[in-house]
């Protein structure tokens, strides 16, 4: 139940669901369409973003200055209407608003307005990211994304998890993949000059070579820094002090991946739990995903119905299936076996020791099991240093949650809590243990088994809306060569 804010304005969502017919309301929003009938009266479809459905306003000659005003009520214009809510004789709507006064707050030239009734491609709308939230699809996306975030916070808050803010600027590369965006106040123009005057200082690509070492002690933080790729290491610190906790923040990866599932800036939710082993971690991840889906289905039925009707016809059935059934659990090795025996030809061949590609993950979830799958115990060579090593010497206690239509939505693991094994793993991964002295000290003073995972928010929005491209699941996508708005 949402409370109305202390203002005279009534939201359209409230007009459509809880305000009693007969009430005088003050409504404001943007005109979707206007239809005039024999110059006597007009129907205005008004939307303020609070609900999927617009409110039909009936305006007639009894309104002061009707003839002049109604001409200005064009698609895209913003208007304020005071009037009486009445039961509607029309099909498909319970109420309509009979205007008593009408004010045009901001005009719009309907002929020039970029959002025309014919509908636009998502590519076109990405170039109009300042107006796309006014479309049905992006209004619905914004509300569903909000409902997902709310459900996530509720899930953890109701279970006593502490919300921890991980830093955005970081000096450690948690995933060890070398995909950090650098943060520096060094004068790049000066460095370029220096490079030129030295002549030999740079490689043909212009990148500094070893002979042109940069002195990071002169940089803002006194060492090389970047935008965080994950809040996990900091979440581990808190988990090993205050208990169950989670981060929820933006993360950044300078990967040159132009796919429908990758962003350079995305939001991640990273719970971290002391005393959890991998099985506990899996159980939490499954319950979490299923609960969030159920909550959003209950909160946004109109928006999800729209996505089902217009974007992804299997959406509601797949969400019912995911939220209503147990996830399948198997090891990476078992999954590789299934893929090898599947008789499918994949673009990327499957072999034990190689990372699974989205096509493999989708085969498992869409064709083989037709359900979400949690894969565990991946080869140690393809996973990060912090994952707990298994006794077989070949695998680590990793878990990826894979879902239909998307593939990986969660990556997580039990963490390596043994000091000596962790040092060995860092060296194996080419990391200098000295850089992670504080992370190692957590294993020196009262170490405990612990686990956690990371859920990609935009991939969750993709899953719950059925949208094909992750760029349409975040208000302002950042991808290679694209950071407008
Ligand atoms: O599997 P990842 O890289 O795991 C971590 O970052 C761990 N530190 C998490 C943890 O254990 N606390 O990323 C986790 C999830 C992925 O499963 C995916 O949903 C999402 O983050 N993700 C991305 N989403 C959009 N664009 C990208 N480039 C993404 N990279 C990862
Ligand atoms: Mg991963």
Short mmCIF file of C-alpha atoms and ligand atoms in Angstrom, two decimals:
data_model
loop_
_atom_site.label_atom_id
_atom_site.label_comp_id
_atom_site.label_asym_id
_atom_site.label_seq_id
_atom_site.Cartn_x
_atom_site.Cartn_y
_atom_site.Cartn_z
CA UNK A 1 0.00 0.00 0.00
CA UNK A 2 1.53 3.33 -0.99
CA UNK A 3 0.77 6.56 0.81
CA UNK A 4 0.04 9.69 -1.18
CA UNK A 5 2.60 12.47 -0.73
CA UNK A 6 1.40 15.69 0.90
CA UNK A 7 0.43 17.52 -2.27
CA UNK A 8 -2.81 18.57 -3.90
CA UNK A 9 -1.99 16.64 -7.04
CA UNK A 10 -3.50 13.18 -7.44
CA UNK A 11 -1.52 10.54 -9.26
CA UNK A 12 -3.19 8.87 -12.20
CA UNK A 13 -2.46 5.46 -10.65
CA UNK A 14 -4.55 6.50 -7.65
CA UNK A 15 -7.37 7.88 -9.85
CA UNK A 16 -7.58 4.53 -11.59
CA UNK A 17 -7.46 2.34 -8.51
CA UNK A 18 -8.43 3.99 -5.27
CA UNK A 19 -10.08 7.38 -5.59
CA UNK A 20 -13.88 7.14 -5.38
CA UNK A 21 -15.92 8.32 -8.38
CA UNK A 22 -17.46 11.69 -7.57
CA UNK A 23 -14.20 13.06 -6.14
CA UNK A 24 -12.75 16.29 -7.50
CA UNK A 25 -9.09 15.74 -8.37
CA UNK A 26 -6.17 17.77 -9.69
CA UNK A 27 -4.21 15.67 -12.18
CA UNK A 28 -1.06 16.53 -14.12
CA UNK A 29 0.79 14.72 -16.83
CA UNK A 30 1.75 14.47 -20.48
CA UNK A 31 -0.70 14.12 -23.35
CA UNK A 32 -0.48 10.81 -25.17
CA UNK A 33 -3.29 11.54 -27.65
CA UNK A 34 -6.19 13.90 -28.16
CA UNK A 35 -9.32 13.10 -30.14
CA UNK A 36 -11.80 15.81 -30.92
CA UNK A 37 -15.40 15.13 -31.51
CA UNK A 38 -17.38 17.56 -33.67
CA UNK A 39 -15.70 20.54 -32.02
CA UNK A 40 -17.99 19.99 -29.05
CA UNK A 41 -15.69 18.05 -26.81
CA UNK A 42 -12.40 16.16 -26.79
CA UNK A 43 -10.92 13.05 -25.25
CA UNK A 44 -7.42 13.49 -23.89
CA UNK A 45 -5.36 10.48 -22.93
CA UNK A 46 -3.17 11.65 -20.07
CA UNK A 47 -0.23 9.76 -18.55
CA UNK A 48 1.96 10.78 -15.63
CA UNK A 49 4.10 7.63 -15.43
CA UNK A 50 2.51 6.41 -12.23
CA UNK A 51 0.69 3.57 -13.94
CA UNK A 52 0.74 1.69 -17.19
CA UNK A 53 -2.75 2.89 -18.08
CA UNK A 54 -3.49 6.47 -18.98
CA UNK A 55 -6.45 8.42 -17.67
CA UNK A 56 -9.08 9.49 -20.15
CA UNK A 57 -9.99 13.13 -19.70
CA UNK A 58 -13.20 14.42 -21.20
CA UNK A 59 -13.04 18.15 -21.92
CA UNK A 60 -15.90 20.15 -23.35
CA UNK A 61 -17.04 23.67 -24.11
CA UNK A 62 -17.96 24.35 -20.50
CA UNK A 63 -14.22 24.81 -19.81
CA UNK A 64 -13.17 28.45 -19.84
CA UNK A 65 -11.33 29.29 -23.06
CA UNK A 66 -11.98 25.80 -24.48
CA UNK A 67 -11.43 26.58 -28.20
CA UNK A 68 -8.01 28.13 -27.70
CA UNK A 69 -6.80 25.72 -25.08
CA UNK A 70 -7.77 22.50 -26.78
CA UNK A 71 -5.62 23.36 -29.81
CA UNK A 72 -2.60 23.47 -27.53
CA UNK A 73 -3.37 20.08 -26.04
CA UNK A 74 -1.15 18.16 -28.43
CA UNK A 75 0.76 14.90 -28.06
CA UNK A 76 3.73 15.54 -25.79
CA UNK A 77 2.34 18.67 -24.12
CA UNK A 78 2.11 18.83 -20.33
CA UNK A 79 -1.23 19.79 -18.83
CA UNK A 80 -2.97 20.19 -15.48
CA UNK A 81 -6.62 19.24 -15.22
CA UNK A 82 -9.03 19.76 -12.35
CA UNK A 83 -12.25 17.85 -12.62
CA UNK A 84 -14.57 15.17 -11.34
CA UNK A 85 -13.79 11.47 -11.58
CA UNK A 86 -16.80 9.64 -12.97
CA UNK A 87 -17.54 6.05 -13.74
CA UNK A 88 -16.83 5.53 -17.39
CA UNK A 89 -19.34 4.14 -19.86
CA UNK A 90 -16.45 3.17 -22.17
CA UNK A 91 -15.05 -0.33 -22.30
CA UNK A 92 -11.68 -1.07 -20.72
CA UNK A 93 -11.63 1.74 -18.15
CA UNK A 94 -13.46 2.11 -14.89
CA UNK A 95 -13.26 5.87 -14.57
CA UNK A 96 -12.73 8.98 -16.64
CA UNK A 97 -12.06 12.55 -15.63
CA UNK A 98 -14.59 15.24 -16.54
CA UNK A 99 -12.54 18.39 -16.76
CA UNK A 100 -13.75 21.58 -15.13
CA UNK A 101 -10.58 23.52 -15.85
CA UNK A 102 -7.60 22.88 -18.05
CA UNK A 103 -4.16 24.46 -18.00
CA UNK A 104 -1.43 23.86 -20.55
CA UNK A 105 1.82 23.86 -18.59
CA UNK A 106 4.17 23.25 -21.49
CA UNK A 107 3.30 23.13 -25.15
CA UNK A 108 4.68 20.62 -27.65
CA UNK A 109 4.54 20.68 -31.41
CA UNK A 110 2.96 17.30 -32.14
CA UNK A 111 4.33 17.26 -35.69
CA UNK A 112 7.90 17.58 -34.42
CA UNK A 113 7.53 15.46 -31.27
CA UNK A 114 10.04 12.59 -31.59
CA UNK A 115 7.63 9.98 -30.18
CA UNK A 116 5.08 9.38 -32.89
CA UNK A 117 2.12 7.11 -32.55
CA UNK A 118 3.44 4.58 -35.06
CA UNK A 119 5.93 3.25 -32.52
CA UNK A 120 9.71 3.19 -32.81
CA UNK A 121 12.54 0.69 -32.77
CA UNK A 122 14.44 0.26 -29.51
CA UNK A 123 17.59 1.40 -31.34
CA UNK A 124 15.90 4.69 -32.22
CA UNK A 125 14.61 5.11 -28.68
CA UNK A 126 18.11 4.63 -27.23
CA UNK A 127 19.05 7.80 -29.09
CA UNK A 128 16.11 9.52 -27.45
CA UNK A 129 16.88 8.38 -23.92
CA UNK A 130 15.56 11.72 -22.61
CA UNK A 131 12.07 10.96 -23.92
CA UNK A 132 11.86 7.19 -23.99
CA UNK A 133 10.57 6.94 -20.39
CA UNK A 134 7.36 8.47 -21.78
CA UNK A 135 6.70 5.40 -23.93
CA UNK A 136 4.68 2.42 -22.71
CA UNK A 137 7.70 0.12 -22.76
CA UNK A 138 10.11 2.35 -20.87
CA UNK A 139 7.56 3.58 -18.38
CA UNK A 140 6.86 -0.08 -17.62
CA UNK A 141 10.58 -0.87 -17.47
CA UNK A 142 11.16 1.95 -14.98
CA UNK A 143 8.35 0.75 -12.71
CA UNK A 144 9.41 -2.89 -12.87
CA UNK A 145 13.04 -2.00 -12.21
CA UNK A 146 11.92 0.03 -9.20
CA UNK A 147 9.78 -2.86 -7.95
CA UNK A 148 12.73 -5.24 -8.30
CA UNK A 149 14.99 -2.94 -6.25
CA UNK A 150 12.31 -2.58 -3.60
CA UNK A 151 11.79 -6.36 -3.42
CA UNK A 152 15.55 -6.90 -3.11
CA UNK A 153 15.94 -4.48 -0.21
CA UNK A 154 12.83 -5.94 1.48
CA UNK A 155 14.15 -9.48 1.06
CA UNK A 156 17.38 -8.73 2.88
CA UNK A 157 16.02 -6.25 5.39
CA UNK A 158 13.32 -8.70 6.48
CA UNK A 159 16.01 -11.32 7.06
CA UNK A 160 18.29 -9.11 9.15
CA UNK A 161 20.95 -8.42 6.52
CA UNK A 162 22.84 -5.14 6.87
CA UNK A 163 23.01 -2.85 3.84
CA UNK A 164 26.68 -1.95 3.38
CA UNK A 165 27.96 0.69 0.96
CA UNK A 166 31.04 -0.51 -0.87
CA UNK A 167 33.33 2.17 -2.31
CA UNK A 168 33.03 3.11 -5.98
CA UNK A 169 36.69 4.00 -6.31
CA UNK A 170 38.92 1.04 -5.59
CA UNK A 171 42.53 -0.03 -5.83
CA UNK A 172 41.82 -3.75 -6.02
CA UNK A 173 40.59 -5.70 -9.02
CA UNK A 174 38.26 -8.18 -7.34
CA UNK A 175 37.67 -10.30 -10.42
CA UNK A 176 41.33 -10.10 -11.46
CA UNK A 177 40.30 -9.74 -15.09
CA UNK A 178 42.07 -6.42 -15.71
CA UNK A 179 38.85 -4.73 -16.76
CA UNK A 180 38.98 -1.71 -14.46
CA UNK A 181 38.29 1.81 -15.67
CA UNK A 182 41.19 3.90 -14.44
CA UNK A 183 40.54 6.90 -12.21
CA UNK A 184 43.29 9.48 -12.35
CA UNK A 185 43.96 13.19 -11.98
CA UNK A 186 47.30 12.90 -13.76
CA UNK A 187 47.46 15.28 -16.69
CA UNK A 188 47.11 12.99 -19.68
CA UNK A 189 47.95 15.78 -22.12
CA UNK A 190 51.27 16.33 -20.34
CA UNK A 191 52.00 12.61 -20.39
CA UNK A 192 51.30 12.56 -24.12
CA UNK A 193 53.71 15.47 -24.65
CA UNK A 194 56.36 13.72 -22.65
CA UNK A 195 55.77 10.61 -24.68
CA UNK A 196 56.24 12.55 -27.92
CA UNK A 197 59.35 14.39 -26.79
CA UNK A 198 60.93 11.11 -25.71
CA UNK A 199 60.01 9.70 -29.08
CA UNK A 200 60.58 6.10 -28.16
CA UNK A 201 58.44 6.05 -25.06
CA UNK A 202 55.31 4.61 -26.56
CA UNK A 203 54.27 1.53 -28.43
CA UNK A 204 52.87 1.99 -31.97
CA UNK A 205 49.37 2.07 -30.45
CA UNK A 206 50.32 5.06 -28.33
CA UNK A 207 50.11 3.12 -25.07
CA UNK A 208 52.96 3.75 -22.66
CA UNK A 209 55.58 1.01 -22.65
CA UNK A 210 57.62 -0.30 -19.75
CA UNK A 211 60.29 2.29 -20.53
CA UNK A 212 57.76 5.02 -19.75
CA UNK A 213 56.67 3.92 -16.27
CA UNK A 214 54.06 6.18 -14.76
CA UNK A 215 54.74 7.41 -11.27
CA UNK A 216 51.44 6.76 -9.50
CA UNK A 217 52.72 8.20 -6.23
CA UNK A 218 52.03 11.52 -7.98
CA UNK A 219 48.45 10.52 -8.74
CA UNK A 220 45.49 11.62 -6.59
CA UNK A 221 45.36 8.49 -4.43
CA UNK A 222 49.12 7.89 -4.49
CA UNK A 223 48.59 4.62 -6.30
CA UNK A 224 46.84 3.30 -9.35
CA UNK A 225 43.07 3.41 -8.80
CA UNK A 226 39.96 2.60 -10.75
CA UNK A 227 36.18 2.18 -10.63
CA UNK A 228 35.18 -0.91 -8.72
CA UNK A 229 34.25 -4.08 -10.59
CA UNK A 230 32.60 -5.55 -7.48
CA UNK A 231 31.89 -4.68 -3.86
CA UNK A 232 32.54 -8.23 -2.74
CA UNK A 233 35.90 -7.86 -1.00
CA UNK A 234 34.56 -5.01 1.13
CA UNK A 235 31.35 -6.95 1.80
CA UNK A 236 33.52 -9.81 3.07
CA UNK A 237 35.12 -7.44 5.59
CA UNK A 238 31.72 -6.55 6.99
CA UNK A 239 30.41 -10.11 6.89
CA UNK A 240 33.39 -11.14 8.99
CA UNK A 241 32.55 -8.49 11.59
CA UNK A 242 28.86 -7.65 11.65
CA UNK A 243 27.37 -10.72 10.02
CA UNK A 244 24.99 -11.15 7.10
CA UNK A 245 25.17 -8.12 4.85
CA UNK A 246 24.68 -7.01 1.26
CA UNK A 247 25.87 -4.31 -1.07
CA UNK A 248 23.70 -2.75 -3.75
CA UNK A 249 25.54 -0.40 -6.02
CA UNK A 250 26.94 0.42 -9.42
CA UNK A 251 29.90 -1.56 -10.72
CA UNK A 252 32.01 -0.91 -13.78
CA UNK A 253 33.77 -3.11 -16.29
CA UNK A 254 35.88 -1.89 -19.17
CA UNK A 255 35.26 -5.04 -21.19
CA UNK A 256 34.88 -4.59 -24.89
CA UNK A 257 31.80 -6.84 -24.96
CA UNK A 258 29.17 -5.67 -27.39
CA UNK A 259 26.53 -8.20 -26.48
CA UNK A 260 22.89 -7.97 -25.44
CA UNK A 261 23.90 -9.03 -21.90
CA UNK A 262 26.85 -6.75 -21.10
CA UNK A 263 27.05 -3.18 -19.89
CA UNK A 264 30.11 -1.18 -18.92
CA UNK A 265 28.18 0.21 -15.93
CA UNK A 266 25.73 -2.10 -14.22
CA UNK A 267 24.26 -2.52 -10.76
CA UNK A 268 25.05 -5.50 -8.63
CA UNK A 269 23.60 -6.86 -5.40
CA UNK A 270 26.20 -8.78 -3.42
CA UNK A 271 25.12 -10.56 -0.23
CA UNK A 272 27.90 -12.02 1.90
CA UNK A 273 27.28 -14.40 4.79
CA UNK A 274 29.63 -15.68 7.50
CA UNK A 275 29.29 -19.34 8.44
CA UNK A 276 27.63 -20.17 5.10
CA UNK A 277 28.99 -23.04 3.06
CA UNK A 278 28.26 -23.43 -0.63
CA UNK A 279 25.01 -25.36 -0.09
CA UNK A 280 23.65 -22.58 2.17
CA UNK A 281 24.69 -20.02 -0.42
CA UNK A 282 22.84 -21.88 -3.18
CA UNK A 283 19.70 -22.21 -1.07
CA UNK A 284 19.73 -18.47 -0.33
CA UNK A 285 20.32 -17.51 -3.98
CA UNK A 286 17.45 -19.69 -5.15
CA UNK A 287 15.00 -18.47 -2.51
CA UNK A 288 16.06 -14.87 -3.20
CA UNK A 289 15.49 -15.03 -6.97
CA UNK A 290 12.18 -16.83 -6.63
CA UNK A 291 10.89 -14.45 -3.95
CA UNK A 292 11.85 -11.33 -5.88
CA UNK A 293 10.07 -12.60 -9.00
CA UNK A 294 6.91 -13.39 -7.00
CA UNK A 295 6.90 -9.95 -5.37
CA UNK A 296 7.30 -8.13 -8.66
CA UNK A 297 4.57 -10.23 -10.29
CA UNK A 298 2.24 -9.24 -7.47
CA UNK A 299 3.23 -5.57 -7.59
CA UNK A 300 3.32 -4.88 -11.36
CA UNK A 301 0.61 -7.03 -13.00
CA UNK A 302 -0.31 -4.46 -15.69
CA UNK A 303 3.29 -3.82 -16.68
CA UNK A 304 4.12 -7.53 -16.87
CA UNK A 305 0.97 -8.25 -18.86
CA UNK A 306 2.10 -5.61 -21.36
CA UNK A 307 5.55 -7.20 -21.64
CA UNK A 308 3.92 -10.58 -22.13
CA UNK A 309 1.55 -9.27 -24.82
CA UNK A 310 3.99 -7.10 -26.71
CA UNK A 311 7.56 -8.17 -26.00
CA UNK A 312 7.95 -11.81 -24.93
CA UNK A 313 4.94 -14.15 -25.27
CA UNK A 314 6.44 -16.77 -22.93
CA UNK A 315 7.17 -14.24 -20.19
CA UNK A 316 4.46 -14.89 -17.61
CA UNK A 317 4.61 -18.66 -18.06
CA UNK A 318 8.38 -18.63 -17.61
CA UNK A 319 8.20 -16.42 -14.50
CA UNK A 320 5.57 -18.77 -13.00
CA UNK A 321 7.85 -21.69 -13.79
CA UNK A 322 10.97 -20.07 -12.31
CA UNK A 323 9.28 -18.85 -9.15
CA UNK A 324 7.23 -21.99 -8.61
CA UNK A 325 9.76 -24.80 -9.04
CA UNK A 326 13.00 -25.90 -7.46
CA UNK A 327 16.16 -25.05 -9.39
CA UNK A 328 18.21 -27.93 -10.79
CA UNK A 329 21.62 -28.36 -9.16
CA UNK A 330 24.59 -30.05 -10.78
CA UNK A 331 28.32 -29.65 -11.14
CA UNK A 332 30.12 -27.95 -14.00
CA UNK A 333 31.61 -31.35 -14.88
CA UNK A 334 28.15 -32.91 -15.14
CA UNK A 335 26.95 -29.99 -17.26
CA UNK A 336 29.90 -30.33 -19.64
CA UNK A 337 29.03 -34.00 -19.99
CA UNK A 338 25.43 -33.18 -20.91
CA UNK A 339 26.58 -30.58 -23.44
CA UNK A 340 29.09 -32.95 -25.02
CA UNK A 341 26.46 -35.67 -25.35
CA UNK A 342 23.75 -33.28 -26.57
CA UNK A 343 24.53 -33.70 -30.25
CA UNK A 344 24.16 -29.91 -30.63
CA UNK A 345 26.59 -27.88 -32.69
CA UNK A 346 27.62 -24.83 -30.75
CA UNK A 347 29.46 -21.81 -32.10
CA UNK A 348 31.98 -22.25 -29.29
CA UNK A 349 33.01 -25.88 -28.77
CA UNK A 350 32.53 -27.32 -25.30
CA UNK A 351 35.51 -28.77 -23.44
CA UNK A 352 36.22 -29.39 -19.77
CA UNK A 353 38.27 -26.47 -18.51
CA UNK A 354 36.76 -23.86 -20.82
CA UNK A 355 34.28 -21.28 -19.60
CA UNK A 356 30.67 -21.86 -20.61
CA UNK A 357 29.26 -19.46 -23.17
CA UNK A 358 25.78 -18.00 -23.14
CA UNK A 359 24.69 -20.48 -25.84
CA UNK A 360 25.67 -23.39 -23.57
CA UNK A 361 23.95 -21.88 -20.56
CA UNK A 362 20.81 -21.29 -22.59
CA UNK A 363 20.84 -24.83 -23.96
CA UNK A 364 20.88 -26.19 -20.41
CA UNK A 365 18.12 -23.95 -19.11
CA UNK A 366 15.88 -23.67 -22.18
CA UNK A 367 16.18 -27.01 -23.88
CA UNK A 368 17.66 -29.60 -21.56
CA UNK A 369 16.19 -28.81 -18.14
CA UNK A 370 13.67 -26.11 -19.14
CA UNK A 371 14.33 -24.56 -15.74
CA UNK A 372 16.92 -22.52 -13.89
CA UNK A 373 20.08 -24.40 -13.07
CA UNK A 374 22.77 -23.86 -10.46
CA UNK A 375 26.15 -25.11 -11.62
CA UNK A 376 28.88 -25.66 -9.04
CA UNK A 377 32.52 -26.63 -8.77
CA UNK A 378 34.04 -24.96 -11.81
CA UNK A 379 37.66 -25.51 -12.90
CA UNK A 380 39.97 -23.37 -10.80
CA UNK A 381 41.78 -21.95 -13.86
CA UNK A 382 38.68 -20.08 -15.05
CA UNK A 383 37.53 -18.68 -11.70
CA UNK A 384 38.76 -15.91 -9.40
CA UNK A 385 41.37 -16.24 -6.67
CA UNK A 386 38.93 -15.90 -3.77
CA UNK A 387 36.92 -19.07 -4.44
CA UNK A 388 37.49 -21.95 -2.04
CA UNK A 389 39.67 -24.69 -3.51
CA UNK A 390 38.30 -28.23 -3.56
CA UNK A 391 40.43 -31.17 -2.43
CA UNK A 392 40.57 -32.56 -5.98
CA UNK A 393 43.10 -29.86 -6.83
CA UNK A 394 41.17 -29.08 -10.01
CA UNK A 395 37.96 -27.29 -9.05
CA UNK A 396 36.71 -24.52 -6.77
CA UNK A 397 33.50 -24.02 -4.80
CA UNK A 398 31.94 -21.71 -7.36
CA UNK A 399 28.27 -21.45 -8.20
CA UNK A 400 26.59 -19.79 -11.16
CA UNK A 401 22.82 -19.46 -11.35
CA UNK A 402 21.64 -19.79 -14.95
CA UNK A 403 18.15 -18.88 -16.14
CA UNK A 404 16.25 -19.28 -19.41
CA UNK A 405 16.53 -16.44 -21.96
CA UNK A 406 19.56 -14.91 -20.19
CA UNK A 407 22.09 -17.49 -19.07
CA UNK A 408 24.15 -16.43 -16.04
CA UNK A 409 22.29 -14.13 -13.70
CA UNK A 410 24.25 -14.83 -10.50
CA UNK A 411 27.90 -15.64 -9.91
CA UNK A 412 29.08 -16.62 -6.45
CA UNK A 413 31.12 -18.99 -4.34
CA UNK A 414 32.23 -20.16 -0.97
CA UNK A 415 35.29 -18.05 -0.14
CA UNK A 416 38.77 -19.37 0.55
CA UNK A 417 39.15 -18.91 4.30
CA UNK A 418 42.51 -20.73 4.67
CA UNK A 419 45.38 -18.24 4.79
CA UNK A 420 48.02 -20.44 3.17
CA UNK A 421 45.76 -21.76 0.41
CA UNK A 422 44.63 -18.22 -0.39
CA UNK A 423 48.21 -16.98 -0.81
CA UNK A 424 48.91 -19.89 -3.11
CA UNK A 425 45.78 -19.13 -5.17
CA UNK A 426 46.72 -15.45 -5.46
CA UNK A 427 50.14 -16.37 -6.76
CA UNK A 428 48.56 -18.83 -9.18
CA UNK A 429 46.35 -16.01 -10.47
CA UNK A 430 49.30 -13.63 -10.89
CA UNK A 431 48.29 -11.36 -8.02
CA UNK A 432 50.71 -9.91 -5.48
CA UNK A 433 49.54 -10.99 -2.00
CA UNK A 434 51.07 -7.77 -0.61
CA UNK A 435 48.39 -5.79 -2.47
CA UNK A 436 45.70 -7.76 -0.60
CA UNK A 437 47.27 -7.68 2.87
CA UNK A 438 44.01 -6.62 4.51
CA UNK A 439 42.04 -9.37 2.78
CA UNK A 440 44.65 -11.87 3.99
CA UNK A 441 44.50 -10.55 7.55
CA UNK A 442 40.82 -11.51 7.71
CA UNK A 443 42.15 -15.08 7.40
CA UNK A 444 44.76 -14.52 10.09
CA UNK A 445 42.48 -13.20 12.80
CA UNK A 446 39.41 -15.29 13.45
CA UNK A 447 38.83 -16.66 9.99
CA UNK A 448 35.45 -18.31 9.32
CA UNK A 449 33.92 -20.20 6.44
CA UNK A 450 31.84 -17.73 4.46
CA UNK A 451 30.09 -17.37 1.14
CA UNK A 452 28.32 -14.88 -1.07
CA UNK A 453 27.15 -14.09 -4.55
CA UNK A 454 26.44 -11.27 -6.97
CA UNK A 455 23.14 -10.75 -8.79
CA UNK A 456 23.24 -8.55 -11.89
CA UNK A 457 20.35 -6.08 -11.60
CA UNK A 458 19.96 -5.39 -15.32
CA UNK A 459 19.98 -9.08 -16.19
CA UNK A 460 17.24 -9.49 -13.59
CA UNK A 461 15.27 -6.70 -15.26
CA UNK A 462 15.82 -8.50 -18.56
CA UNK A 463 14.54 -11.74 -17.08
CA UNK A 464 11.45 -10.19 -15.52
CA UNK A 465 10.47 -7.95 -18.45
CA UNK A 466 11.47 -10.23 -21.32
CA UNK A 467 13.37 -7.36 -22.96
CA UNK A 468 15.90 -8.68 -25.46
CA UNK A 469 18.66 -6.13 -24.95
CA UNK A 470 20.23 -5.21 -21.61
CA UNK A 471 20.65 -1.62 -22.91
CA UNK A 472 16.90 -1.27 -22.59
CA UNK A 473 16.92 -2.41 -18.94
CA UNK A 474 18.78 0.57 -17.44
CA UNK A 475 17.79 4.22 -17.78
CA UNK A 476 21.05 5.36 -19.37
CA UNK A 477 23.17 2.51 -20.74
CA UNK A 478 26.94 2.79 -20.90
CA UNK A 479 28.57 0.57 -23.50
CA UNK A 480 31.70 0.79 -25.66
CA UNK A 481 31.61 4.10 -27.59
CA UNK A 482 28.37 5.15 -25.95
CA UNK A 483 27.85 7.29 -22.85
CA UNK A 484 25.39 9.97 -23.92
CA UNK A 485 22.80 11.49 -21.60
O1 LIG B 1 30.05 -13.35 -12.01
P1 LIG B 1 30.46 -11.97 -11.59
O2 LIG B 1 31.59 -11.35 -12.32
O3 LIG B 1 30.75 -12.09 -10.04
C1 LIG B 1 31.24 -11.11 -9.23
O4 LIG B 1 31.45 -9.98 -9.56
C2 LIG B 1 31.42 -11.57 -7.81
N1 LIG B 1 32.31 -10.60 -7.13
C3 LIG B 1 30.08 -11.68 -7.15
C4 LIG B 1 30.15 -12.15 -5.71
O5 LIG B 1 30.44 -13.30 -5.49
N2 LIG B 1 29.91 -11.28 -4.77
O6 LIG B 1 29.22 -10.99 -11.70
C5 LIG B 1 28.03 -11.26 -11.00
C6 LIG B 1 26.83 -10.99 -11.87
C7 LIG B 1 26.74 -11.85 -13.13
O7 LIG B 1 26.19 -13.10 -12.85
C8 LIG B 1 25.86 -11.01 -14.01
O8 LIG B 1 24.49 -11.15 -13.65
C9 LIG B 1 26.27 -9.60 -13.65
O9 LIG B 1 26.86 -9.65 -12.37
N3 LIG B 1 27.26 -9.06 -14.62
C10 LIG B 1 26.96 -8.16 -15.56
N4 LIG B 1 25.81 -7.55 -15.89
C11 LIG B 1 25.84 -6.67 -16.91
N5 LIG B 1 26.95 -6.36 -17.61
C12 LIG B 1 28.14 -6.93 -17.32
N6 LIG B 1 29.23 -6.60 -18.00
C13 LIG B 1 28.18 -7.89 -16.25
N7 LIG B 1 29.16 -8.63 -15.68
C14 LIG B 1 28.58 -9.33 -14.69
MG1 LIG B 2 30.41 -14.72 -13.49
#
